[in-house]
Every structure is written in C-alpha cells, then in structure tokens.
Amino acid sequence: MLLINSANAQMAAFAVATVGWVLTTMSMGLVEWRRWYLNSTSLSPSGLVCVGLWKVCLYQRVGDYSRARFCYQYSYRDTGLPLGLRISQTLLLVASILGLLGRTSVIFALRNAYAGILQKSATFSPFTASGILNLVSSICVSIAVVWNYRSVMNGEGITFPTSLSLPLKPSTQEIGSAHLAACLAAFTMVLSSLLFLSCKFHAVTQVHLETAEM
C-alpha cells in the first residue's frame, strides 16, 4: 500500500515533468527568441525579423493584408553567429535529452511500482535519478534564457550572411514568445525535480515510522 501511494504522488510529479519536457523541446524549435524591428534603409527593407536558435525568419509586408516570410537555417559555416547562440543550441539539446531520460526512468519505475515488484530499498532510486536529471535540465534551460535576456537588453547584434541583407543590429529588439516558453519550461522542470525528491523523502520517512511501530 505504501508503494502504491508513493507511486501515485510520483505520477503527479511525472505529469509536471512531461509538461516541462514538452515546453523545452517546443521552445528549442520556436523561432521567436528575439524579435528585431527594422527600419527601411538603402541596404535592407523594413520588416520584422525573428531570431531563433536554429534559424532566422524575415517577415515583410506584401500588400495591405499579407506578409511574405523568408527563413534561413543556420549552418556550421556561419561563423558570425555569437557564442551565446551556439551555446544555447547545445544547452537546449542537452536539456531535451536529459528530460527524455528522466521521463523514461520514471515510466519504468512507475510500471514496477504498480506491479509491486520493487523492493523498498530500491523503490525510489529511479525517481531520484529523474529528479536530478530534471534539475540539471532546468539549469541548462535557465542559462540559455538568461543569456538570451542579457543579449537583448544589451542590444547585441548578429552577423548574418550577406545574402540575407540584414544589419548587424536592428532598430529595436525585444524578447520573443520562445523565450517566455523556455522560462516556463525551466520553472516546470525544477518544480518536477522538487516534487520527485520531496516525495521520496516523505515515502522514506513513512517507511522508517512503520518500521519503528512494528
């Protein structure tokens, strides 16, 4: 009975971790980490530029009711990309992989817990591992979020390929929706980590109390 009750609590933590992992992978693919607003010049037309971790998209108005979209995916030959952008790419990839490993660990642990085949001494170790993996994942996402925030606040530019006809810096820039999704992902992942670890502590305390009463 103790095993099942603890597994139910861990199931709730697993749901939170799943939301965090989905947000992490979603924010990695979204293009709106930064929003650049360009004024028309002799070199580049006015429009909106969305800068993501893996590609940049330029939106230009065509007529009164439509906009044209052109996207360029980064390659390793693009040496002008800032170090922060390259590091954020790696951090989000690591965070997504760690989150996936954490979810896999919990799936097997929950299956065993409901089947009643785990020993009390080993019941919660997969949940602890998942909590640690989710915590490291949230740290990776948080670093990318802070780095992107500082880059926008400091007005840092990006040297895009000349074929894009984009300036080094925009007229104005702001944080995009992908940044906000990553913030929520980091919060959700660290929350799931705390839930996993706190549920383990509570379950172990119950085991000790039951042993003392016997």
mmCIF file with all atom_site columns, C-alpha atoms in Angstrom:
data_model
loop_
_atom_site.group_PDB
_atom_site.id
_atom_site.type_symbol
_atom_site.label_atom_id
_atom_site.label_alt_id
_atom_site.label_comp_id
_atom_site.label_asym_id
_atom_site.label_entity_id
_atom_site.label_seq_id
_atom_site.pdbx_PDB_ins_code
_atom_site.Cartn_x
_atom_site.Cartn_y
_atom_site.Cartn_z
_atom_site.occupancy
_atom_site.B_iso_or_equiv
_atom_site.pdbx_formal_charge
_atom_site.auth_seq_id
_atom_site.auth_comp_id
_atom_site.auth_asym_id
_atom_site.auth_atom_id
_atom_site.pdbx_PDB_model_num
ATOM 1   C CA . MET A 1 1   ? 0.000  0.000  0.000   1.00 0.00 ? 1   MET A CA 1
ATOM 2   C CA . LEU A 1 2   ? 2.848  2.397  0.789   1.00 0.00 ? 2   LEU A CA 1
ATOM 3   C CA . LEU A 1 3   ? 4.383  1.574  -2.573  1.00 0.00 ? 3   LEU A CA 1
ATOM 4   C CA . ILE A 1 4   ? 1.183  2.396  -4.473  1.00 0.00 ? 4   ILE A CA 1
ATOM 5   C CA . ASN A 1 5   ? 0.524  5.646  -2.553  1.00 0.00 ? 5   ASN A CA 1
ATOM 6   C CA . SER A 1 6   ? 4.075  6.839  -3.223  1.00 0.00 ? 6   SER A CA 1
ATOM 7   C CA . ALA A 1 7   ? 3.742  5.915  -6.896  1.00 0.00 ? 7   ALA A CA 1
ATOM 8   C CA . ASN A 1 8   ? 0.549  7.998  -7.139  1.00 0.00 ? 8   ASN A CA 1
ATOM 9   C CA . ALA A 1 9   ? 2.435  11.027 -5.816  1.00 0.00 ? 9   ALA A CA 1
ATOM 10  C CA . GLN A 1 10  ? 5.239  10.372 -8.264  1.00 0.00 ? 10  GLN A CA 1
ATOM 11  C CA . MET A 1 11  ? 2.701  10.104 -11.077 1.00 0.00 ? 11  MET A CA 1
ATOM 12  C CA . ALA A 1 12  ? 1.668  13.708 -10.425 1.00 0.00 ? 12  ALA A CA 1
ATOM 13  C CA . ALA A 1 13  ? 5.328  14.741 -10.494 1.00 0.00 ? 13  ALA A CA 1
ATOM 14  C CA . PHE A 1 14  ? 5.731  12.813 -13.745 1.00 0.00 ? 14  PHE A CA 1
ATOM 15  C CA . ALA A 1 15  ? 2.869  14.802 -15.317 1.00 0.00 ? 15  ALA A CA 1
ATOM 16  C CA . VAL A 1 16  ? 4.559  18.066 -14.360 1.00 0.00 ? 16  VAL A CA 1
ATOM 17  C CA . ALA A 1 17  ? 7.878  16.801 -15.741 1.00 0.00 ? 17  ALA A CA 1
ATOM 18  C CA . THR A 1 18  ? 6.183  15.857 -19.013 1.00 0.00 ? 18  THR A CA 1
ATOM 19  C CA . VAL A 1 19  ? 4.809  19.390 -19.409 1.00 0.00 ? 19  VAL A CA 1
ATOM 20  C CA . GLY A 1 20  ? 8.277  20.780 -18.735 1.00 0.00 ? 20  GLY A CA 1
ATOM 21  C CA . TRP A 1 21  ? 9.897  18.489 -21.292 1.00 0.00 ? 21  TRP A CA 1
ATOM 22  C CA . VAL A 1 22  ? 7.318  19.375 -23.946 1.00 0.00 ? 22  VAL A CA 1
ATOM 23  C CA . LEU A 1 23  ? 7.883  23.082 -23.340 1.00 0.00 ? 23  LEU A CA 1
ATOM 24  C CA . THR A 1 24  ? 11.649 22.569 -23.529 1.00 0.00 ? 24  THR A CA 1
ATOM 25  C CA . THR A 1 25  ? 11.519 20.838 -26.902 1.00 0.00 ? 25  THR A CA 1
ATOM 26  C CA . MET A 1 26  ? 8.913  23.296 -28.180 1.00 0.00 ? 26  MET A CA 1
ATOM 27  C CA . SER A 1 27  ? 10.942 26.368 -27.185 1.00 0.00 ? 27  SER A CA 1
ATOM 28  C CA . MET A 1 28  ? 14.011 24.854 -28.853 1.00 0.00 ? 28  MET A CA 1
ATOM 29  C CA . GLY A 1 29  ? 12.177 24.706 -32.186 1.00 0.00 ? 29  GLY A CA 1
ATOM 30  C CA . LEU A 1 30  ? 10.414 28.067 -31.986 1.00 0.00 ? 30  LEU A CA 1
ATOM 31  C CA . VAL A 1 31  ? 11.982 30.921 -33.915 1.00 0.00 ? 31  VAL A CA 1
ATOM 32  C CA . GLU A 1 32  ? 10.925 33.863 -31.733 1.00 0.00 ? 32  GLU A CA 1
ATOM 33  C CA . TRP A 1 33  ? 13.734 34.013 -29.186 1.00 0.00 ? 33  TRP A CA 1
ATOM 34  C CA . ARG A 1 34  ? 14.384 37.587 -30.269 1.00 0.00 ? 34  ARG A CA 1
ATOM 35  C CA . ARG A 1 35  ? 12.226 39.969 -32.275 1.00 0.00 ? 35  ARG A CA 1
ATOM 36  C CA . TRP A 1 36  ? 14.037 42.515 -34.421 1.00 0.00 ? 36  TRP A CA 1
ATOM 37  C CA . TYR A 1 37  ? 12.216 45.521 -35.848 1.00 0.00 ? 37  TYR A CA 1
ATOM 38  C CA . LEU A 1 38  ? 13.926 47.001 -38.906 1.00 0.00 ? 38  LEU A CA 1
ATOM 39  C CA . ASN A 1 39  ? 13.508 50.430 -40.387 1.00 0.00 ? 39  ASN A CA 1
ATOM 40  C CA . SER A 1 40  ? 13.844 50.747 -44.148 1.00 0.00 ? 40  SER A CA 1
ATOM 41  C CA . THR A 1 41  ? 17.350 51.598 -45.385 1.00 0.00 ? 41  THR A CA 1
ATOM 42  C CA . SER A 1 42  ? 19.211 51.502 -48.690 1.00 0.00 ? 42  SER A CA 1
ATOM 43  C CA . LEU A 1 43  ? 20.548 48.047 -47.768 1.00 0.00 ? 43  LEU A CA 1
ATOM 44  C CA . SER A 1 44  ? 17.526 46.389 -46.164 1.00 0.00 ? 44  SER A CA 1
ATOM 45  C CA . PRO A 1 45  ? 13.746 46.944 -46.251 1.00 0.00 ? 45  PRO A CA 1
ATOM 46  C CA . SER A 1 46  ? 11.612 47.456 -43.164 1.00 0.00 ? 46  SER A CA 1
ATOM 47  C CA . GLY A 1 47  ? 10.071 44.442 -41.512 1.00 0.00 ? 47  GLY A CA 1
ATOM 48  C CA . LEU A 1 48  ? 10.134 42.024 -38.621 1.00 0.00 ? 48  LEU A CA 1
ATOM 49  C CA . VAL A 1 49  ? 12.970 39.561 -38.060 1.00 0.00 ? 49  VAL A CA 1
ATOM 50  C CA . CYS A 1 50  ? 12.507 36.634 -35.673 1.00 0.00 ? 50  CYS A CA 1
ATOM 51  C CA . VAL A 1 51  ? 15.782 35.189 -34.439 1.00 0.00 ? 51  VAL A CA 1
ATOM 52  C CA . GLY A 1 52  ? 15.704 31.601 -33.193 1.00 0.00 ? 52  GLY A CA 1
ATOM 53  C CA . LEU A 1 53  ? 18.305 29.139 -32.008 1.00 0.00 ? 53  LEU A CA 1
ATOM 54  C CA . TRP A 1 54  ? 18.407 27.273 -35.320 1.00 0.00 ? 54  TRP A CA 1
ATOM 55  C CA . LYS A 1 55  ? 17.102 29.710 -37.912 1.00 0.00 ? 55  LYS A CA 1
ATOM 56  C CA . VAL A 1 56  ? 16.124 33.307 -38.595 1.00 0.00 ? 56  VAL A CA 1
ATOM 57  C CA . CYS A 1 57  ? 12.912 34.390 -40.326 1.00 0.00 ? 57  CYS A CA 1
ATOM 58  C CA . LEU A 1 58  ? 12.258 37.695 -42.082 1.00 0.00 ? 58  LEU A CA 1
ATOM 59  C CA . TYR A 1 59  ? 8.674  38.931 -42.438 1.00 0.00 ? 59  TYR A CA 1
ATOM 60  C CA . GLN A 1 60  ? 7.889  41.645 -44.965 1.00 0.00 ? 60  GLN A CA 1
ATOM 61  C CA . ARG A 1 61  ? 4.516  43.142 -45.729 1.00 0.00 ? 61  ARG A CA 1
ATOM 62  C CA . VAL A 1 62  ? 3.132  42.395 -49.183 1.00 0.00 ? 62  VAL A CA 1
ATOM 63  C CA . GLY A 1 63  ? 0.098  44.487 -49.941 1.00 0.00 ? 63  GLY A CA 1
ATOM 64  C CA . ASP A 1 64  ? -2.326 45.511 -47.237 1.00 0.00 ? 64  ASP A CA 1
ATOM 65  C CA . TYR A 1 65  ? -3.336 42.139 -45.815 1.00 0.00 ? 65  TYR A CA 1
ATOM 66  C CA . SER A 1 66  ? -0.480 39.680 -46.242 1.00 0.00 ? 66  SER A CA 1
ATOM 67  C CA . ARG A 1 67  ? 3.156  39.220 -45.346 1.00 0.00 ? 67  ARG A CA 1
ATOM 68  C CA . ALA A 1 68  ? 5.928  37.310 -47.074 1.00 0.00 ? 68  ALA A CA 1
ATOM 69  C CA . ARG A 1 69  ? 8.133  35.052 -44.987 1.00 0.00 ? 69  ARG A CA 1
ATOM 70  C CA . PHE A 1 70  ? 11.692 34.030 -45.713 1.00 0.00 ? 70  PHE A CA 1
ATOM 71  C CA . CYS A 1 71  ? 13.630 31.745 -43.343 1.00 0.00 ? 71  CYS A CA 1
ATOM 72  C CA . TYR A 1 72  ? 17.287 30.832 -43.248 1.00 0.00 ? 72  TYR A CA 1
ATOM 73  C CA . GLN A 1 73  ? 18.577 27.885 -41.221 1.00 0.00 ? 73  GLN A CA 1
ATOM 74  C CA . TYR A 1 74  ? 21.974 28.280 -39.601 1.00 0.00 ? 74  TYR A CA 1
ATOM 75  C CA . SER A 1 75  ? 24.892 26.109 -40.650 1.00 0.00 ? 75  SER A CA 1
ATOM 76  C CA . TYR A 1 76  ? 28.293 25.469 -39.104 1.00 0.00 ? 76  TYR A CA 1
ATOM 77  C CA . ARG A 1 77  ? 29.805 27.688 -41.793 1.00 0.00 ? 77  ARG A CA 1
ATOM 78  C CA . ASP A 1 78  ? 28.057 30.740 -40.321 1.00 0.00 ? 78  ASP A CA 1
ATOM 79  C CA . THR A 1 79  ? 30.982 31.998 -38.257 1.00 0.00 ? 79  THR A CA 1
ATOM 80  C CA . GLY A 1 80  ? 29.218 35.274 -37.488 1.00 0.00 ? 80  GLY A CA 1
ATOM 81  C CA . LEU A 1 81  ? 26.790 33.663 -35.050 1.00 0.00 ? 81  LEU A CA 1
ATOM 82  C CA . PRO A 1 82  ? 27.535 34.789 -31.485 1.00 0.00 ? 82  PRO A CA 1
ATOM 83  C CA . LEU A 1 83  ? 28.951 32.383 -28.938 1.00 0.00 ? 83  LEU A CA 1
ATOM 84  C CA . GLY A 1 84  ? 25.859 32.723 -26.759 1.00 0.00 ? 84  GLY A CA 1
ATOM 85  C CA . LEU A 1 85  ? 23.609 31.475 -29.559 1.00 0.00 ? 85  LEU A CA 1
ATOM 86  C CA . ARG A 1 86  ? 25.788 28.435 -30.216 1.00 0.00 ? 86  ARG A CA 1
ATOM 87  C CA . ILE A 1 87  ? 25.995 27.589 -26.508 1.00 0.00 ? 87  ILE A CA 1
ATOM 88  C CA . SER A 1 88  ? 22.214 27.946 -26.168 1.00 0.00 ? 88  SER A CA 1
ATOM 89  C CA . GLN A 1 89  ? 21.749 25.470 -29.010 1.00 0.00 ? 89  GLN A CA 1
ATOM 90  C CA . THR A 1 90  ? 23.831 22.911 -27.120 1.00 0.00 ? 90  THR A CA 1
ATOM 91  C CA . LEU A 1 91  ? 22.170 23.640 -23.780 1.00 0.00 ? 91  LEU A CA 1
ATOM 92  C CA . LEU A 1 92  ? 18.645 23.152 -25.139 1.00 0.00 ? 92  LEU A CA 1
ATOM 93  C CA . LEU A 1 93  ? 19.663 19.908 -26.841 1.00 0.00 ? 93  LEU A CA 1
ATOM 94  C CA . VAL A 1 94  ? 21.188 18.619 -23.602 1.00 0.00 ? 94  VAL A CA 1
ATOM 95  C CA . ALA A 1 95  ? 18.114 19.715 -21.635 1.00 0.00 ? 95  ALA A CA 1
ATOM 96  C CA . SER A 1 96  ? 15.785 17.908 -24.036 1.00 0.00 ? 96  SER A CA 1
ATOM 97  C CA . ILE A 1 97  ? 17.829 14.687 -23.885 1.00 0.00 ? 97  ILE A CA 1
ATOM 98  C CA . LEU A 1 98  ? 18.086 14.775 -20.084 1.00 0.00 ? 98  LEU A CA 1
ATOM 99  C CA . GLY A 1 99  ? 14.352 15.416 -19.792 1.00 0.00 ? 99  GLY A CA 1
ATOM 100 C CA . LEU A 1 100 ? 13.655 12.442 -22.039 1.00 0.00 ? 100 LEU A CA 1
ATOM 101 C CA . LEU A 1 101 ? 15.941 10.203 -19.963 1.00 0.00 ? 101 LEU A CA 1
ATOM 102 C CA . GLY A 1 102 ? 14.211 11.377 -16.798 1.00 0.00 ? 102 GLY A CA 1
ATOM 103 C CA . ARG A 1 103 ? 10.782 10.547 -18.184 1.00 0.00 ? 103 ARG A CA 1
ATOM 104 C CA . THR A 1 104 ? 11.970 7.115  -19.337 1.00 0.00 ? 104 THR A CA 1
ATOM 105 C CA . SER A 1 105 ? 13.342 6.362  -15.872 1.00 0.00 ? 105 SER A CA 1
ATOM 106 C CA . VAL A 1 106 ? 10.045 7.280  -14.226 1.00 0.00 ? 106 VAL A CA 1
ATOM 107 C CA . ILE A 1 107 ? 7.961  5.251  -16.706 1.00 0.00 ? 107 ILE A CA 1
ATOM 108 C CA . PHE A 1 108 ? 9.829  2.059  -15.844 1.00 0.00 ? 108 PHE A CA 1
ATOM 109 C CA . ALA A 1 109 ? 9.791  2.869  -12.118 1.00 0.00 ? 109 ALA A CA 1
ATOM 110 C CA . LEU A 1 110 ? 6.032  3.519  -12.103 1.00 0.00 ? 110 LEU A CA 1
ATOM 111 C CA . ARG A 1 111 ? 5.350  0.330  -14.029 1.00 0.00 ? 111 ARG A CA 1
ATOM 112 C CA . ASN A 1 112 ? 7.341  -1.668 -11.500 1.00 0.00 ? 112 ASN A CA 1
ATOM 113 C CA . ALA A 1 113 ? 5.760  0.157  -8.568  1.00 0.00 ? 113 ALA A CA 1
ATOM 114 C CA . TYR A 1 114 ? 2.197  -0.589 -9.681  1.00 0.00 ? 114 TYR A CA 1
ATOM 115 C CA . ALA A 1 115 ? 3.198  -4.181 -10.425 1.00 0.00 ? 115 ALA A CA 1
ATOM 116 C CA . GLY A 1 116 ? 4.584  -4.424 -6.884  1.00 0.00 ? 116 GLY A CA 1
ATOM 117 C CA . ILE A 1 117 ? 7.889  -5.913 -7.969  1.00 0.00 ? 117 ILE A CA 1
ATOM 118 C CA . LEU A 1 118 ? 10.217 -3.334 -6.421  1.00 0.00 ? 118 LEU A CA 1
ATOM 119 C CA . GLN A 1 119 ? 11.888 -3.751 -3.062  1.00 0.00 ? 119 GLN A CA 1
ATOM 120 C CA . LYS A 1 120 ? 11.536 -0.930 -0.554  1.00 0.00 ? 120 LYS A CA 1
ATOM 121 C CA . SER A 1 121 ? 15.259 -0.354 -0.539  1.00 0.00 ? 121 SER A CA 1
ATOM 122 C CA . ALA A 1 122 ? 15.236 0.251  -4.314  1.00 0.00 ? 122 ALA A CA 1
ATOM 123 C CA . THR A 1 123 ? 11.770 1.665  -4.894  1.00 0.00 ? 123 THR A CA 1
ATOM 124 C CA . PHE A 1 124 ? 12.616 5.314  -5.202  1.00 0.00 ? 124 PHE A CA 1
ATOM 125 C CA . SER A 1 125 ? 16.097 5.385  -6.770  1.00 0.00 ? 125 SER A CA 1
ATOM 126 C CA . PRO A 1 126 ? 14.739 5.793  -10.355 1.00 0.00 ? 126 PRO A CA 1
ATOM 127 C CA . PHE A 1 127 ? 12.562 8.684  -9.151  1.00 0.00 ? 127 PHE A CA 1
ATOM 128 C CA . THR A 1 128 ? 15.578 10.297 -7.512  1.00 0.00 ? 128 THR A CA 1
ATOM 129 C CA . ALA A 1 129 ? 17.537 9.911  -10.734 1.00 0.00 ? 129 ALA A CA 1
ATOM 130 C CA . SER A 1 130 ? 14.695 11.545 -12.644 1.00 0.00 ? 130 SER A CA 1
ATOM 131 C CA . GLY A 1 131 ? 14.590 14.413 -10.161 1.00 0.00 ? 131 GLY A CA 1
ATOM 132 C CA . ILE A 1 132 ? 18.307 15.035 -10.624 1.00 0.00 ? 132 ILE A CA 1
ATOM 133 C CA . LEU A 1 133 ? 18.052 14.827 -14.419 1.00 0.00 ? 133 LEU A CA 1
ATOM 134 C CA . ASN A 1 134 ? 15.160 17.293 -14.449 1.00 0.00 ? 134 ASN A CA 1
ATOM 135 C CA . LEU A 1 135 ? 17.083 19.653 -12.187 1.00 0.00 ? 135 LEU A CA 1
ATOM 136 C CA . VAL A 1 136 ? 20.114 19.642 -14.489 1.00 0.00 ? 136 VAL A CA 1
ATOM 137 C CA . SER A 1 137 ? 17.783 20.113 -17.462 1.00 0.00 ? 137 SER A CA 1
ATOM 138 C CA . SER A 1 138 ? 16.183 23.163 -15.840 1.00 0.00 ? 138 SER A CA 1
ATOM 139 C CA . ILE A 1 139 ? 19.640 24.631 -15.170 1.00 0.00 ? 139 ILE A CA 1
ATOM 140 C CA . CYS A 1 140 ? 20.576 24.234 -18.851 1.00 0.00 ? 140 CYS A CA 1
ATOM 141 C CA . VAL A 1 141 ? 17.382 25.965 -19.980 1.00 0.00 ? 141 VAL A CA 1
ATOM 142 C CA . SER A 1 142 ? 17.835 28.719 -17.389 1.00 0.00 ? 142 SER A CA 1
ATOM 143 C CA . ILE A 1 143 ? 21.346 29.502 -18.624 1.00 0.00 ? 143 ILE A CA 1
ATOM 144 C CA . ALA A 1 144 ? 20.067 29.827 -22.199 1.00 0.00 ? 144 ALA A CA 1
ATOM 145 C CA . VAL A 1 145 ? 17.208 32.055 -21.007 1.00 0.00 ? 145 VAL A CA 1
ATOM 146 C CA . VAL A 1 146 ? 19.486 34.368 -19.014 1.00 0.00 ? 146 VAL A CA 1
ATOM 147 C CA . TRP A 1 147 ? 21.983 34.572 -21.875 1.00 0.00 ? 147 TRP A CA 1
ATOM 148 C CA . ASN A 1 148 ? 19.267 35.498 -24.359 1.00 0.00 ? 148 ASN A CA 1
ATOM 149 C CA . TYR A 1 149 ? 17.814 38.083 -21.961 1.00 0.00 ? 149 TYR A CA 1
ATOM 150 C CA . ARG A 1 150 ? 21.175 39.775 -21.477 1.00 0.00 ? 150 ARG A CA 1
ATOM 151 C CA . SER A 1 151 ? 21.841 39.789 -25.220 1.00 0.00 ? 151 SER A CA 1
ATOM 152 C CA . VAL A 1 152 ? 18.534 41.546 -25.890 1.00 0.00 ? 152 VAL A CA 1
ATOM 153 C CA . MET A 1 153 ? 18.929 44.023 -23.032 1.00 0.00 ? 153 MET A CA 1
ATOM 154 C CA . ASN A 1 154 ? 22.475 44.871 -24.139 1.00 0.00 ? 154 ASN A CA 1
ATOM 155 C CA . GLY A 1 155 ? 21.362 45.287 -27.746 1.00 0.00 ? 155 GLY A CA 1
ATOM 156 C CA . GLU A 1 156 ? 23.881 42.776 -29.065 1.00 0.00 ? 156 GLU A CA 1
ATOM 157 C CA . GLY A 1 157 ? 23.956 42.213 -32.806 1.00 0.00 ? 157 GLY A CA 1
ATOM 158 C CA . ILE A 1 158 ? 24.421 39.168 -35.024 1.00 0.00 ? 158 ILE A CA 1
ATOM 159 C CA . THR A 1 159 ? 26.485 38.939 -38.192 1.00 0.00 ? 159 THR A CA 1
ATOM 160 C CA . PHE A 1 160 ? 24.188 37.131 -40.600 1.00 0.00 ? 160 PHE A CA 1
ATOM 161 C CA . PRO A 1 161 ? 25.287 36.011 -44.085 1.00 0.00 ? 161 PRO A CA 1
ATOM 162 C CA . THR A 1 162 ? 25.400 38.886 -46.559 1.00 0.00 ? 162 THR A CA 1
ATOM 163 C CA . SER A 1 163 ? 22.809 37.159 -48.741 1.00 0.00 ? 163 SER A CA 1
ATOM 164 C CA . LEU A 1 164 ? 20.149 37.959 -46.117 1.00 0.00 ? 164 LEU A CA 1
ATOM 165 C CA . SER A 1 165 ? 20.794 41.714 -46.312 1.00 0.00 ? 165 SER A CA 1
ATOM 166 C CA . LEU A 1 166 ? 20.262 42.072 -42.573 1.00 0.00 ? 166 LEU A CA 1
ATOM 167 C CA . PRO A 1 167 ? 22.043 44.697 -40.482 1.00 0.00 ? 167 PRO A CA 1
ATOM 168 C CA . LEU A 1 168 ? 24.348 43.838 -37.600 1.00 0.00 ? 168 LEU A CA 1
ATOM 169 C CA . LYS A 1 169 ? 21.841 45.324 -35.158 1.00 0.00 ? 169 LYS A CA 1
ATOM 170 C CA . PRO A 1 170 ? 18.145 46.179 -35.545 1.00 0.00 ? 170 PRO A CA 1
ATOM 171 C CA . SER A 1 171 ? 16.487 49.495 -34.863 1.00 0.00 ? 171 SER A CA 1
ATOM 172 C CA . THR A 1 172 ? 14.841 47.929 -31.819 1.00 0.00 ? 172 THR A CA 1
ATOM 173 C CA . GLN A 1 173 ? 14.675 44.406 -30.451 1.00 0.00 ? 173 GLN A CA 1
ATOM 174 C CA . GLU A 1 174 ? 12.719 42.609 -27.770 1.00 0.00 ? 174 GLU A CA 1
ATOM 175 C CA . ILE A 1 175 ? 12.253 39.195 -26.205 1.00 0.00 ? 175 ILE A CA 1
ATOM 176 C CA . GLY A 1 176 ? 10.035 36.807 -28.151 1.00 0.00 ? 176 GLY A CA 1
ATOM 177 C CA . SER A 1 177 ? 7.494  34.160 -27.228 1.00 0.00 ? 177 SER A CA 1
ATOM 178 C CA . ALA A 1 178 ? 10.052 31.317 -27.386 1.00 0.00 ? 178 ALA A CA 1
ATOM 179 C CA . HIS A 1 179 ? 11.970 32.965 -24.551 1.00 0.00 ? 179 HIS A CA 1
ATOM 180 C CA . LEU A 1 180 ? 8.847  33.018 -22.405 1.00 0.00 ? 180 LEU A CA 1
ATOM 181 C CA . ALA A 1 181 ? 8.122  29.365 -23.223 1.00 0.00 ? 181 ALA A CA 1
ATOM 182 C CA . ALA A 1 182 ? 11.667 28.468 -22.163 1.00 0.00 ? 182 ALA A CA 1
ATOM 183 C CA . CYS A 1 183 ? 11.200 30.344 -18.871 1.00 0.00 ? 183 CYS A CA 1
ATOM 184 C CA . LEU A 1 184 ? 8.071  28.321 -18.167 1.00 0.00 ? 184 LEU A CA 1
ATOM 185 C CA . ALA A 1 185 ? 9.901  25.128 -19.161 1.00 0.00 ? 185 ALA A CA 1
ATOM 186 C CA . ALA A 1 186 ? 12.722 25.822 -16.703 1.00 0.00 ? 186 ALA A CA 1
ATOM 187 C CA . PHE A 1 187 ? 10.250 26.544 -13.900 1.00 0.00 ? 187 PHE A CA 1
ATOM 188 C CA . THR A 1 188 ? 8.213  23.410 -14.615 1.00 0.00 ? 188 THR A CA 1
ATOM 189 C CA . MET A 1 189 ? 11.283 21.185 -14.776 1.00 0.00 ? 189 MET A CA 1
ATOM 190 C CA . VAL A 1 190 ? 12.672 22.429 -11.472 1.00 0.00 ? 190 VAL A CA 1
ATOM 191 C CA . LEU A 1 191 ? 9.212  22.056 -9.907  1.00 0.00 ? 191 LEU A CA 1
ATOM 192 C CA . SER A 1 192 ? 9.025  18.436 -11.059 1.00 0.00 ? 192 SER A CA 1
ATOM 193 C CA . SER A 1 193 ? 12.501 17.833 -9.653  1.00 0.00 ? 193 SER A CA 1
ATOM 194 C CA . LEU A 1 194 ? 11.474 19.171 -6.259  1.00 0.00 ? 194 LEU A CA 1
ATOM 195 C CA . LEU A 1 195 ? 8.324  17.040 -6.339  1.00 0.00 ? 195 LEU A CA 1
ATOM 196 C CA . PHE A 1 196 ? 10.269 13.874 -7.126  1.00 0.00 ? 196 PHE A CA 1
ATOM 197 C CA . LEU A 1 197 ? 12.819 14.478 -4.388  1.00 0.00 ? 197 LEU A CA 1
ATOM 198 C CA . SER A 1 198 ? 10.261 15.597 -1.774  1.00 0.00 ? 198 SER A CA 1
ATOM 199 C CA . CYS A 1 199 ? 8.014  12.596 -2.480  1.00 0.00 ? 199 CYS A CA 1
ATOM 200 C CA . LYS A 1 200 ? 10.984 10.301 -1.965  1.00 0.00 ? 200 LYS A CA 1
ATOM 201 C CA . PHE A 1 201 ? 11.827 11.951 1.352   1.00 0.00 ? 201 PHE A CA 1
ATOM 202 C CA . HIS A 1 202 ? 8.211  11.646 2.520   1.00 0.00 ? 202 HIS A CA 1
ATOM 203 C CA . ALA A 1 203 ? 7.998  7.985  1.499   1.00 0.00 ? 203 ALA A CA 1
ATOM 204 C CA . VAL A 1 204 ? 11.274 7.080  3.205   1.00 0.00 ? 204 VAL A CA 1
ATOM 205 C CA . THR A 1 205 ? 10.077 8.824  6.383   1.00 0.00 ? 205 THR A CA 1
ATOM 206 C CA . GLN A 1 206 ? 6.881  6.734  6.305   1.00 0.00 ? 206 GLN A CA 1
ATOM 207 C CA . VAL A 1 207 ? 8.908  3.548  5.941   1.00 0.00 ? 207 VAL A CA 1
ATOM 208 C CA . HIS A 1 208 ? 11.019 4.443  8.964   1.00 0.00 ? 208 HIS A CA 1
ATOM 209 C CA . LEU A 1 209 ? 7.925  5.251  11.030  1.00 0.00 ? 209 LEU A CA 1
ATOM 210 C CA . GLU A 1 210 ? 6.217  1.972  10.120  1.00 0.00 ? 210 GLU A CA 1
ATOM 211 C CA . THR A 1 211 ? 9.375  0.017  10.939  1.00 0.00 ? 211 THR A CA 1
ATOM 212 C CA . ALA A 1 212 ? 9.633  1.708  14.347  1.00 0.00 ? 212 ALA A CA 1
ATOM 213 C CA . GLU A 1 213 ? 5.981  0.911  15.157  1.00 0.00 ? 213 GLU A CA 1
ATOM 214 C CA . MET A 1 214 ? 6.470  -2.750 14.305  1.00 0.00 ? 214 MET A CA 1
#
